[in-house]
Coordinates of C-alpha atoms in Angstrom, one line a residue:
M598 CA 0.0 0.0 0.0
S599 CA 1.4 3.4 -1.0
M600 CA 2.0 6.2 1.5
M601 CA -0.7 8.3 -0.2
T602 CA -3.2 5.4 0.1
K603 CA -2.3 4.9 3.7
M604 CA -2.8 8.7 4.3
K605 CA -6.3 8.6 2.7
V606 CA -7.3 5.5 4.6
G607 CA -6.0 6.9 7.9
A608 CA -7.8 10.2 7.4
F609 CA -11.1 8.4 6.5
A610 CA -10.8 6.2 9.6
L611 CA -10.2 9.3 11.8
V612 CA -13.2 11.2 10.3
L613 CA -15.4 8.1 10.7
A614 CA -14.4 7.7 14.3
A615 CA -14.9 11.4 15.0
T616 CA -18.2 11.4 13.3
T617 CA -19.4 8.4 15.3
A618 CA -18.3 10.1 18.6
L619 CA -20.0 13.4 17.6
T620 CA -23.2 11.5 16.8
A621 CA -23.2 9.6 20.0
Q622 CA -22.5 12.6 22.2
A623 CA -24.5 15.3 20.4
A624 CA -27.3 16.9 22.4
P625 CA -30.7 16.9 20.7
L626 CA -31.8 20.0 18.8
I627 CA -34.6 21.7 20.7
F628 CA -37.2 24.2 19.2
F629 CA -39.4 26.1 21.6
G630 CA -41.7 29.1 21.4
E631 CA -44.5 30.2 23.7
D632 CA -47.2 32.8 23.5
L633 CA -48.7 33.6 26.9
G634 CA -52.4 33.3 27.4
Q635 CA -54.9 36.2 28.0
G636 CA -57.4 34.2 30.0
E637 CA -59.4 31.0 29.8
A638 CA -62.1 32.6 27.6
V639 CA -59.7 34.1 25.1
R640 CA -58.5 32.3 22.0
L641 CA -55.2 33.9 20.9
A642 CA -55.6 35.6 17.5
A643 CA -51.9 35.0 16.7
T644 CA -49.1 32.8 18.0
P645 CA -45.9 34.2 16.5
N646 CA -43.5 32.7 19.0
A647 CA -45.0 29.2 18.8
N648 CA -45.2 29.4 15.0
A649 CA -41.6 30.6 14.6
A650 CA -40.4 27.5 16.6
R651 CA -42.6 25.3 14.5
N652 CA -41.2 26.8 11.3
N653 CA -37.6 26.4 12.5
F654 CA -38.3 22.8 13.4
F655 CA -39.8 22.1 10.0
S656 CA -36.8 23.8 8.2
N657 CA -34.6 20.9 9.4
L658 CA -36.9 18.2 7.9
V659 CA -38.0 16.9 4.5
G660 CA -41.4 15.3 4.1
V661 CA -42.5 15.6 7.7
G662 CA -45.9 14.0 8.6
T663 CA -48.5 15.7 10.8
E664 CA -51.6 14.4 12.6
T665 CA -54.3 17.1 13.1
F666 CA -56.9 14.9 14.8
E667 CA -59.6 16.0 12.4
G668 CA -60.4 12.5 11.2
F669 CA -61.6 11.2 14.6
G670 CA -65.1 11.4 16.1
V671 CA -65.6 14.0 18.8
G672 CA -65.4 12.3 22.2
T673 CA -63.2 9.4 20.9
N674 CA -61.1 8.2 23.8
T675 CA -57.5 6.9 23.4
P676 CA -56.0 4.5 22.7
I677 CA -56.2 5.5 19.0
N678 CA -54.1 4.8 16.0
V679 CA -52.8 8.0 14.2
V680 CA -51.3 8.5 10.8
F681 CA -48.5 10.8 9.9
P682 CA -48.6 11.1 6.1
S683 CA -45.3 10.2 4.4
A684 CA -43.7 9.5 7.8
G685 CA -45.4 6.6 9.5
T686 CA -48.1 5.7 12.1
A687 CA -48.3 5.5 15.9
T688 CA -50.6 4.4 18.7
I689 CA -51.6 7.0 21.4
G690 CA -52.2 5.2 24.6
A691 CA -55.0 5.6 27.1
G692 CA -55.4 8.9 28.9
G693 CA -56.9 11.4 26.3
S694 CA -59.9 12.2 24.2
I695 CA -60.7 14.1 21.0
A696 CA -62.4 17.5 21.6
S697 CA -64.0 19.9 19.2
V698 CA -64.0 23.7 19.6
P699 CA -64.8 25.5 16.3
T700 CA -64.6 29.0 17.8
G701 CA -63.4 30.6 21.0
T702 CA -62.3 28.2 23.7
N703 CA -63.9 25.3 25.6
G704 CA -64.5 27.8 28.4
V705 CA -61.4 26.8 30.3
G706 CA -58.7 27.8 27.9
R707 CA -58.3 25.0 25.4
Y708 CA -58.9 25.1 21.6
P709 CA -57.4 23.6 18.4
I710 CA -54.6 25.1 16.4
S711 CA -55.6 23.7 13.0
G712 CA -59.2 22.7 12.1
N713 CA -61.7 22.3 14.8
Q714 CA -60.3 19.3 16.9
Y715 CA -57.5 18.6 19.3
L716 CA -56.4 16.0 21.8
D717 CA -57.4 16.8 25.4
T718 CA -55.7 15.2 28.4
S719 CA -54.8 15.6 32.1
S720 CA -52.7 12.5 32.5
A721 CA -49.5 10.9 31.2
L722 CA -49.8 10.0 27.5
T723 CA -47.6 7.7 25.5
L724 CA -47.1 7.6 21.7
T725 CA -45.6 4.3 20.4
F726 CA -44.3 4.6 16.8
S727 CA -44.6 1.8 14.2
A728 CA -41.0 2.6 13.1
P729 CA -38.2 4.5 14.8
V730 CA -38.3 8.3 14.4
A731 CA -35.7 11.0 15.0
A732 CA -37.9 14.1 15.1
F733 CA -41.1 15.0 17.0
G734 CA -43.0 18.3 17.4
F735 CA -46.3 19.5 18.7
Y736 CA -48.5 22.4 19.7
G737 CA -49.6 22.6 23.4
I738 CA -52.6 24.7 24.5
D739 CA -53.5 26.0 27.9
I740 CA -50.5 24.4 29.5
G741 CA -49.3 25.3 33.0
D742 CA -52.0 27.7 34.2
F743 CA -52.7 25.2 37.1
G744 CA -49.1 24.4 37.9
G745 CA -48.5 21.6 35.4
Q746 CA -45.1 21.2 33.8
V747 CA -44.8 19.1 30.6
T748 CA -42.0 16.6 30.3
L749 CA -41.2 14.3 27.4
T750 CA -39.5 10.9 27.9
L751 CA -38.0 9.5 24.7
A752 CA -37.4 5.8 24.7
G753 CA -36.3 3.0 22.4
G754 CA -32.8 4.1 21.7
G755 CA -31.9 5.0 25.2
A756 CA -34.2 6.8 27.6
Q757 CA -34.0 10.6 27.8
V758 CA -36.2 13.0 29.7
L759 CA -36.7 16.5 28.3
N760 CA -38.3 19.4 30.2
V761 CA -40.5 21.4 27.9
G762 CA -40.1 24.6 30.1
N763 CA -43.6 26.0 29.8
T764 CA -44.7 29.0 31.9
I765 CA -46.2 27.9 35.3
N766 CA -49.3 29.5 36.8
G767 CA -49.8 32.1 34.0
L768 CA -53.1 33.0 32.5
G769 CA -55.0 30.3 30.6
G770 CA -55.2 30.0 26.9
G771 CA -51.5 30.2 26.1
V772 CA -50.0 28.3 23.1
L773 CA -46.5 26.8 22.8
Y774 CA -44.6 24.8 20.2
F775 CA -42.0 22.2 21.1
G776 CA -39.9 20.2 18.7
V777 CA -36.9 17.9 19.2
I778 CA -34.6 16.4 16.7
E779 CA -32.3 13.6 17.9
T780 CA -29.1 12.1 16.5
A781 CA -30.4 8.7 17.6
T782 CA -33.8 7.3 16.8
F783 CA -36.5 6.6 19.4
T784 CA -39.7 4.4 19.3
S785 CA -41.9 6.0 21.9
I786 CA -42.6 9.4 23.6
T787 CA -44.4 9.8 26.9
F788 CA -45.9 13.1 27.9
G789 CA -45.6 13.8 31.6
N790 CA -47.7 16.2 33.6
T791 CA -46.5 17.3 37.0
A792 CA -50.0 18.4 37.9
A793 CA -51.9 15.4 36.5
G794 CA -55.6 15.5 37.3
N795 CA -55.5 19.2 38.0
D796 CA -54.0 20.9 35.0
F797 CA -55.6 19.8 31.7
F798 CA -53.6 20.2 28.5
G799 CA -54.6 20.5 24.8
F800 CA -52.4 19.1 22.1
D801 CA -52.6 19.6 18.3
D802 CA -50.6 19.0 15.1
F803 CA -48.3 16.2 16.2
S804 CA -45.5 15.9 13.6
I805 CA -42.8 13.2 13.2
G806 CA -39.8 12.6 10.9
S807 CA -37.6 9.6 10.4
L808 CA -33.8 9.8 10.5
Q809 CA -33.8 9.9 6.7
Q810 CA -36.1 13.0 6.7
V811 CA -33.8 15.0 9.0
Q812 CA -31.5 17.5 7.2
V813 CA -28.1 17.8 8.8
P814 CA -27.8 21.4 10.1
E815 CA -25.0 23.4 8.4
P816 CA -22.9 23.9 11.6
M817 CA -22.7 20.1 12.0
S818 CA -21.7 19.7 8.4
M819 CA -18.9 22.3 8.8
A820 CA -17.8 20.6 12.0
L821 CA -17.4 17.3 10.2
F822 CA -15.6 19.0 7.3
G823 CA -13.2 20.6 9.8
L824 CA -12.6 17.2 11.4
G825 CA -11.7 15.8 8.0
L826 CA -9.1 18.6 7.4
A827 CA -7.7 18.0 10.8
G828 CA -7.3 14.3 10.1
L829 CA -5.5 14.9 6.9
G830 CA -3.1 17.3 8.6
L831 CA -2.4 14.9 11.4
V832 CA -1.6 12.1 8.9
A833 CA 0.5 14.4 6.8
R834 CA 2.6 15.4 9.9
R835 CA 3.1 11.7 10.8
R836 CA 4.3 11.1 7.2
K837 CA 7.0 13.8 7.5
A838 CA 8.1 12.5 10.9

């Protein structure tokens, strides 16, 4: 094997090892935006912060699938099977029901984001995906006005608990968007509620993406390119030595 061939092989191995380490250690990408509520009888006319987080989340994905809950009968209780067009399916476990609020709020701060329907719950709720996913995003409505904090537990590729960070004890009717993109896939997500039974949450527009639908962010691409150059330099210095 020539010295140049050894140099290329050595550099490739270094970049591959560094890429593997970066993937294993990288923290998830989090997208969060919240528009504070104006009271339980007020449906927000605009949600710019939540929408900006949603748009940023979607900008890192290709062909994302979204479930809007419009295809279910009003009052349908979970467990239910949901479909994410072009992305897969999932089962939402027991603990929620489909509600419809065409205008205004349901009187206590909750309403849909798209269409007339949303998922209403006050307990832990688990989504189990038919195939591993790497991205998940959702709108949350009227969260935290009675002390509830939302957590997400990602499982199936190593358990990880994420704190959504919603405002606690604010006015009702607020809207947030939360999205997460992981470097490793997961097969289920559990919504936690620190005030289960007391603070009711509304959820709408669940979106998922597979690992193949995730676009690598530019900073990560540049980091890998830099690692490749560093590897070539290291091998070259060894050759001179």
